[in-house]
Amino acid sequence: MEHINWYPGHMKKTKELIQKNLKLVDVVIELLDARIPLSSRNPQINEIVQNKPKVIVLNKSDLANPTISKEWVEYFKKEGHKVVEVDTISGKGLDKVTKMANEAVEDKMKAREEKGMNRRAIRAMIVGIPNVGKSSIINRLTGKKSAKTGDRPGVTRGKQWVRLKGNIELLDTPGVLWPKFEDLNVGLKLAFTGSIKDEVLDVETIALRLIDYLCRYYPENMKERYKLDTIEEEALDNMENIAKKRGCILGKGRTDYTRVANIILDEFRASIIGRISLERPNEEIHITMNDTDEE
C-alpha cells in the first residue's frame, strides 16, 4: 500500500482558521481518540498552538483498554499537560474538561484582576482530527444540540462560538488532518477507527490488517467473538475462518471479503470485540502483514 495522501481543501482552510483565531483564545482543548492518542494527534496542532495552555481530552475512553489509557494519562501529564479521559455516551469525565480549562488559565485571570480588570469568560478553542467526537462533546457540555454531529468524518463545517457551562466561550473548528501520513501505521490506525472515510481506502485490505493486529495482540477477544478454535499465522486464513463462522460465503464456497471486512470494522469500532487500544506509550506497534510488510 502506498502512503496515504488525503488532504481535502476544507482541511487546509481549517488550519488557516486555527492560526487566525488562536490569538482570540486563552486555552486550547485538544481531543484525541483514546485508542490511538498519538496517531490521532495532529502534529501541526502543536506547531500552531505553541505555548498556549492546553487541555488534552482522551475521548472514546469507553472503547479503549482501560489499563493502557491510564498509561496515556501519565504520559501526557509528564509532558506538562492537563489530561482527562472522557466518555460522551455516559458523560464520564466531561465535568473535568471545563474545570481543567479554568485551572489552565487561572494565572492569567488573576493577573487581570491585579490590573483592576474584571474576570471575563474564558475563551477556548477545541481542535481535533475528524470523527474524534468533538460535536458530541460540545453538545454534552452545552446541554443542548448546538453542533452538528455525524458518524462520518467531515460533518462539522465553518466557525462557531458556543457558550459552555463554567463560564467558557468555546470556538469550535472542523476536524483537521495533516497533508500526508509518512508512517503507514498511523494512516492505518486512523482508518481502523474511522477517522479516514472508508471510501478513501480499500476496505478489505484495511480489515485484513486490523485482523492481523487483533489476532496478535488480542487473540482471546477474537477467539471468543468469532468462535475461532485457533488463531492462524496468516491474517487471510483468520479472515476466511471468520467469514465461514459468519456465513459470509458467496456461490461455490467463495469468501465474501467485502462483507466480512465490514463486519470486522463495524464491530471493532463499536467495541463489540472488546475494549481495545492500538498503541501504548513508549512502545512502537507496527501494523503489518507477512505478505505486504513495509519498512
C-alpha positions as a printed NumPy array, in Angstrom:
array([[  0.   ,   0.   ,   0.   ],
       [  1.322,   3.44 ,  -0.89 ],
       [  1.5  ,   6.344,   1.528],
       [ -1.947,   7.685,   2.287],
       [ -2.332,  11.192,   0.93 ],
       [ -5.688,  12.751,   1.713],
       [ -5.941,  16.479,   2.285],
       [ -9.278,  17.975,   1.174],
       [ -9.397,  21.718,   0.628],
       [-11.565,  22.399,   3.68 ],
       [ -8.841,  20.969,   5.922],
       [ -6.315,  23.452,   4.568],
       [ -8.804,  26.225,   5.336],
       [ -9.292,  24.845,   8.853],
       [ -5.565,  25.069,   9.565],
       [ -5.652,  28.704,   8.455],
       [ -8.752,  29.249,  10.615],
       [ -6.973,  27.886,  13.692],
       [ -3.921,  30.061,  13.056],
       [ -6.07 ,  33.15 ,  12.524],
       [ -8.232,  32.71 ,  15.632],
       [ -5.646,  31.397,  18.089],
       [ -4.953,  34.902,  19.36 ],
       [ -8.61 ,  35.176,  20.427],
       [ -8.473,  32.247,  22.855],
       [ -6.957,  31.612,  26.284],
       [ -6.788,  27.826,  26.217],
       [ -6.838,  25.043,  23.625],
       [ -8.793,  21.839,  24.209],
       [ -7.243,  19.091,  22.101],
       [ -9.347,  15.986,  21.522],
       [ -7.625,  12.674,  20.912],
       [ -9.014,   9.194,  20.323],
       [ -8.181,   7.205,  23.479],
       [ -7.498,   4.118,  21.352],
       [ -4.828,   5.913,  19.286],
       [ -3.671,   9.002,  21.221],
       [ -0.505,   9.558,  19.178],
       [ -1.897,   8.643,  15.774],
       [ -4.919,  10.907,  16.342],
       [ -2.692,  13.783,  17.422],
       [ -2.199,  16.209,  14.561],
       [  1.483,  17.263,  14.723],
       [  0.581,  20.588,  13.12 ],
       [ -1.544,  21.483,  16.158],
       [  1.465,  21.668,  18.493],
       [  3.294,  23.737,  15.91 ],
       [  0.374,  26.167,  15.59 ],
       [ -0.639,  26.308,  19.273],
       [  2.921,  26.602,  20.619],
       [  2.892,  27.809,  24.252],
       [ -0.853,  28.353,  24.611],
       [ -2.258,  26.473,  27.68 ],
       [ -3.756,  23.147,  26.623],
       [ -6.121,  20.512,  27.995],
       [ -5.871,  17.075,  26.395],
       [ -9.107,  15.092,  26.248],
       [ -8.85 ,  11.348,  25.646],
       [-12.261,  10.81 ,  24.091],
       [-13.948,   7.44 ,  23.447],
       [-12.276,   6.104,  26.584],
       [-15.151,   3.615,  26.875],
       [-13.799,   1.9  ,  23.718],
       [-10.146,   1.789,  24.795],
       [ -8.246,  -0.631,  27.013],
       [ -8.589,   1.   ,  30.48 ],
       [ -5.15 ,  -0.108,  31.687],
       [ -3.422,   1.362,  28.643],
       [ -5.489,   4.562,  28.917],
       [ -4.102,   5.122,  32.424],
       [ -0.61 ,   4.855,  30.936],
       [ -1.513,   7.563,  28.416],
       [ -2.81 ,   9.869,  31.15 ],
       [  0.551,   9.635,  32.917],
       [  2.389,  10.093,  29.613],
       [  0.649,  13.4  ,  28.841],
       [  0.962,  14.605,  32.427],
       [  4.72 ,  14.168,  32.149],
       [  4.573,  16.347,  29.024],
       [  3.153,  19.053,  31.296],
       [ -0.443,  18.949,  30.049],
       [ -3.713,  18.676,  31.89 ],
       [ -5.409,  15.495,  30.669],
       [ -8.768,  13.808,  31.201],
       [-10.442,  10.615,  29.978],
       [-13.913,  11.216,  28.576],
       [-16.828,   9.031,  27.501],
       [-19.514,  11.095,  25.782],
       [-22.052,   8.253,  25.927],
       [-22.164,   8.11 ,  29.735],
       [-20.847,  11.638,  30.294],
       [-17.914,  10.362,  32.357],
       [-15.125,  12.927,  32.719],
       [-16.953,  15.797,  30.991],
       [-17.198,  17.896,  34.155],
       [-13.408,  17.797,  34.422],
       [-12.927,  19.342,  30.969],
       [-14.271,  22.777,  31.938],
       [-12.661,  22.519,  35.389],
       [ -9.236,  21.901,  33.837],
       [ -9.746,  24.653,  31.277],
       [-10.376,  27.091,  34.138],
       [ -7.319,  25.835,  36.024],
       [ -5.146,  26.216,  32.918],
       [ -5.802,  29.969,  32.697],
       [ -6.172,  30.794,  36.392],
       [ -2.855,  32.675,  36.483],
       [ -3.927,  34.797,  33.509],
       [ -7.255,  35.663,  35.132],
       [ -5.557,  36.568,  38.412],
       [ -3.205,  38.859,  36.505],
       [ -6.252,  40.626,  35.014],
       [ -7.703,  41.173,  38.482],
       [ -4.399,  42.549,  39.772],
       [ -4.551,  45.118,  36.969],
       [ -8.012,  46.146,  38.119],
       [ -9.891,  44.344,  35.326],
       [-12.89 ,  42.143,  35.887],
       [-12.791,  38.446,  35.145],
       [-14.322,  37.639,  31.791],
       [-15.49 ,  34.418,  30.225],
       [-12.64 ,  32.068,  29.377],
       [-12.238,  31.696,  25.635],
       [-11.325,  28.218,  24.471],
       [-10.665,  26.595,  21.128],
       [-11.454,  22.942,  20.536],
       [ -9.331,  21.096,  17.984],
       [ -9.02 ,  17.533,  16.786],
       [ -8.988,  15.278,  13.769],
       [-12.251,  14.282,  12.035],
       [-14.588,  11.843,  13.763],
       [-12.893,  12.114,  17.143],
       [-16.181,  13.191,  18.751],
       [-15.873,  16.973,  19.029],
       [-19.502,  17.718,  18.237],
       [-20.746,  15.125,  20.735],
       [-18.609,  16.65 ,  23.493],
       [-19.768,  20.178,  22.684],
       [-23.394,  19.086,  22.781],
       [-22.83 ,  17.406,  26.143],
       [-21.015,  20.414,  27.609],
       [-23.663,  22.88 ,  26.463],
       [-26.54 ,  20.593,  27.385],
       [-28.155,  21.132,  24.006],
       [-27.652,  20.246,  20.373],
       [-25.508,  23.206,  19.359],
       [-23.143,  21.487,  16.951],
       [-23.769,  19.149,  14.055],
       [-22.859,  15.533,  14.705],
       [-22.409,  12.568,  12.438],
       [-20.818,   9.165,  12.349],
       [-18.842,  10.089,   9.25 ],
       [-15.732,  12.271,   9.144],
       [-16.164,  15.841,   7.987],
       [-19.688,  16.69 ,   9.241],
       [-18.726,  19.845,  11.142],
       [-18.084,  22.904,   8.975],
       [-17.15 ,  26.564,   9.46 ],
       [-16.586,  28.51 ,  12.667],
       [-18.946,  28.979,  15.592],
       [-18.728,  30.216,  19.194],
       [-20.608,  28.124,  21.732],
       [-21.336,  29.017,  25.367],
       [-20.354,  26.25 ,  27.812],
       [-21.034,  25.737,  31.475],
       [-18.259,  27.012,  33.734],
       [-18.132,  30.487,  32.168],
       [-16.398,  29.321,  28.989],
       [-16.908,  30.505,  25.438],
       [-15.795,  27.823,  23.009],
       [-14.626,  28.347,  19.455],
       [-15.418,  25.17 ,  17.573],
       [-13.405,  24.227,  14.477],
       [-13.85 ,  21.421,  11.946],
       [-11.646,  18.36 ,  12.228],
       [ -8.27 ,  18.759,  10.578],
       [ -5.823,  16.117,   9.4  ],
       [ -2.316,  16.775,   8.159],
       [ -1.273,  16.619,   4.5  ],
       [  0.39 ,  13.206,   4.385],
       [  0.904,  10.241,   6.695],
       [  4.599,   9.443,   6.314],
       [  4.1  ,   6.493,   8.655],
       [  1.791,   3.93 ,   7.083],
       [  0.898,   2.629,  10.551],
       [ -0.561,   6.   ,  11.521],
       [ -2.764,   6.064,   8.443],
       [ -3.952,   2.523,   9.09 ],
       [ -4.879,   3.224,  12.712],
       [ -6.87 ,   6.265,  11.596],
       [ -8.597,   4.065,   9.033],
       [ -9.369,   1.378,  11.629],
       [-11.094,   3.899,  13.902],
       [-12.982,   5.621,  11.081],
       [-11.135,   8.934,  11.035],
       [-10.487,   8.448,   7.326],
       [-13.518,   7.78 ,   5.17 ],
       [-13.781,   4.132,   4.169],
       [-14.228,   5.202,   0.549],
       [-10.684,   6.599,   0.503],
       [ -9.093,   3.226,   1.18 ],
       [ -9.666,  -0.409,   0.294],
       [-11.993,  -1.824,   2.979],
       [-10.847,  -5.421,   2.519],
       [ -7.174,  -4.502,   2.944],
       [ -7.883,  -2.336,   5.997],
       [ -9.892,  -5.117,   7.64 ],
       [ -7.183,  -7.677,   6.861],
       [ -4.548,  -5.54 ,   8.563],
       [ -6.851,  -4.978,  11.543],
       [ -7.424,  -8.741,  11.849],
       [ -3.659,  -9.259,  11.809],
       [ -3.219,  -6.785,  14.659],
       [ -6.117,  -8.086,  16.75 ],
       [ -5.096, -11.721,  16.36 ],
       [ -1.575, -10.879,  17.544],
       [ -2.404,  -8.57 ,  20.445],
       [ -5.96 ,  -9.572,  21.407],
       [ -6.212, -13.269,  20.383],
       [ -8.612, -14.264,  23.166],
       [-11.037, -11.486,  22.211],
       [-11.013, -12.712,  18.623],
       [-11.489, -16.354,  19.583],
       [-14.412, -15.529,  21.833],
       [-16.165, -13.095,  19.487],
       [-15.845, -15.167,  16.315],
       [-15.877, -18.66 ,  17.859],
       [-12.445, -19.445,  16.448],
       [-10.824, -22.705,  17.614],
       [ -7.318, -21.424,  16.88 ],
       [ -5.581, -18.284,  15.655],
       [ -3.734, -18.957,  12.411],
       [ -0.411, -17.366,  11.491],
       [ -1.729, -15.757,   8.321],
       [ -4.253, -12.936,   8.654],
       [ -6.023, -14.07 ,   5.494],
       [ -6.654, -17.525,   6.992],
       [ -8.194, -15.903,  10.07 ],
       [-10.321, -13.654,   7.879],
       [-11.616, -16.635,   5.92 ],
       [-12.361, -18.575,   9.112],
       [-14.331, -15.62 ,  10.471],
       [-16.196, -15.411,   7.153],
       [-17.221, -19.072,   7.471],
       [-18.409, -18.589,  11.055],
       [-20.468, -15.56 ,   9.992],
       [-21.835, -17.053,   6.785],
       [-20.027, -14.571,   4.535],
       [-19.89 , -17.032,   1.661],
       [-20.73 , -16.486,  -1.999],
       [-21.565, -19.103,  -4.643],
       [-19.292, -22.153,  -4.935],
       [-17.935, -21.547,  -1.42 ],
       [-16.108, -18.324,  -2.244],
       [-15.425, -15.903,   0.616],
       [-17.372, -12.65 ,   0.608],
       [-14.399, -10.5  ,   1.637],
       [-16.26 ,  -7.199,   1.462],
       [-18.997,  -8.391,   3.799],
       [-16.673,  -9.921,   6.395],
       [-14.419,  -6.839,   6.2  ],
       [-17.323,  -4.553,   7.054],
       [-18.368,  -6.822,   9.934],
       [-14.864,  -6.702,  11.452],
       [-14.529,  -2.923,  11.089],
       [-18.035,  -2.215,  12.417],
       [-17.613,  -4.496,  15.435],
       [-14.177,  -3.111,  16.264],
       [-15.418,   0.488,  16.064],
       [-18.415,  -0.331,  18.261],
       [-16.16 ,  -2.076,  20.813],
       [-18.104,  -5.323,  20.365],
       [-14.823,  -7.253,  20.067],
       [-13.716,  -5.653,  23.346],
       [-12.091,  -2.53 ,  24.75 ],
       [ -9.032,  -2.315,  22.548],
       [ -6.167,   0.167,  22.298],
       [ -3.994,   0.218,  19.192],
       [ -0.947,   1.883,  20.734],
       [  0.629,   2.497,  24.11 ],
       [  3.286,   4.932,  25.379],
       [  6.918,   4.193,  24.581],
       [  6.029,   1.054,  22.661],
       [  6.169,   1.085,  18.893],
       [  3.496,  -1.198,  17.473],
       [  3.635,  -1.861,  13.751],
       [  0.535,  -2.836,  11.809],
       [  1.977,  -5.279,   9.289],
       [  1.157,  -8.438,   7.433],
       [  3.538, -11.17 ,   6.338],
       [  2.997, -10.741,   2.619],
       [  2.95 ,  -6.938,   2.488],
       [  5.346,  -5.738,   5.173],
       [  6.672,  -2.235,   4.601],
       [  9.627,  -0.781,   6.396]])
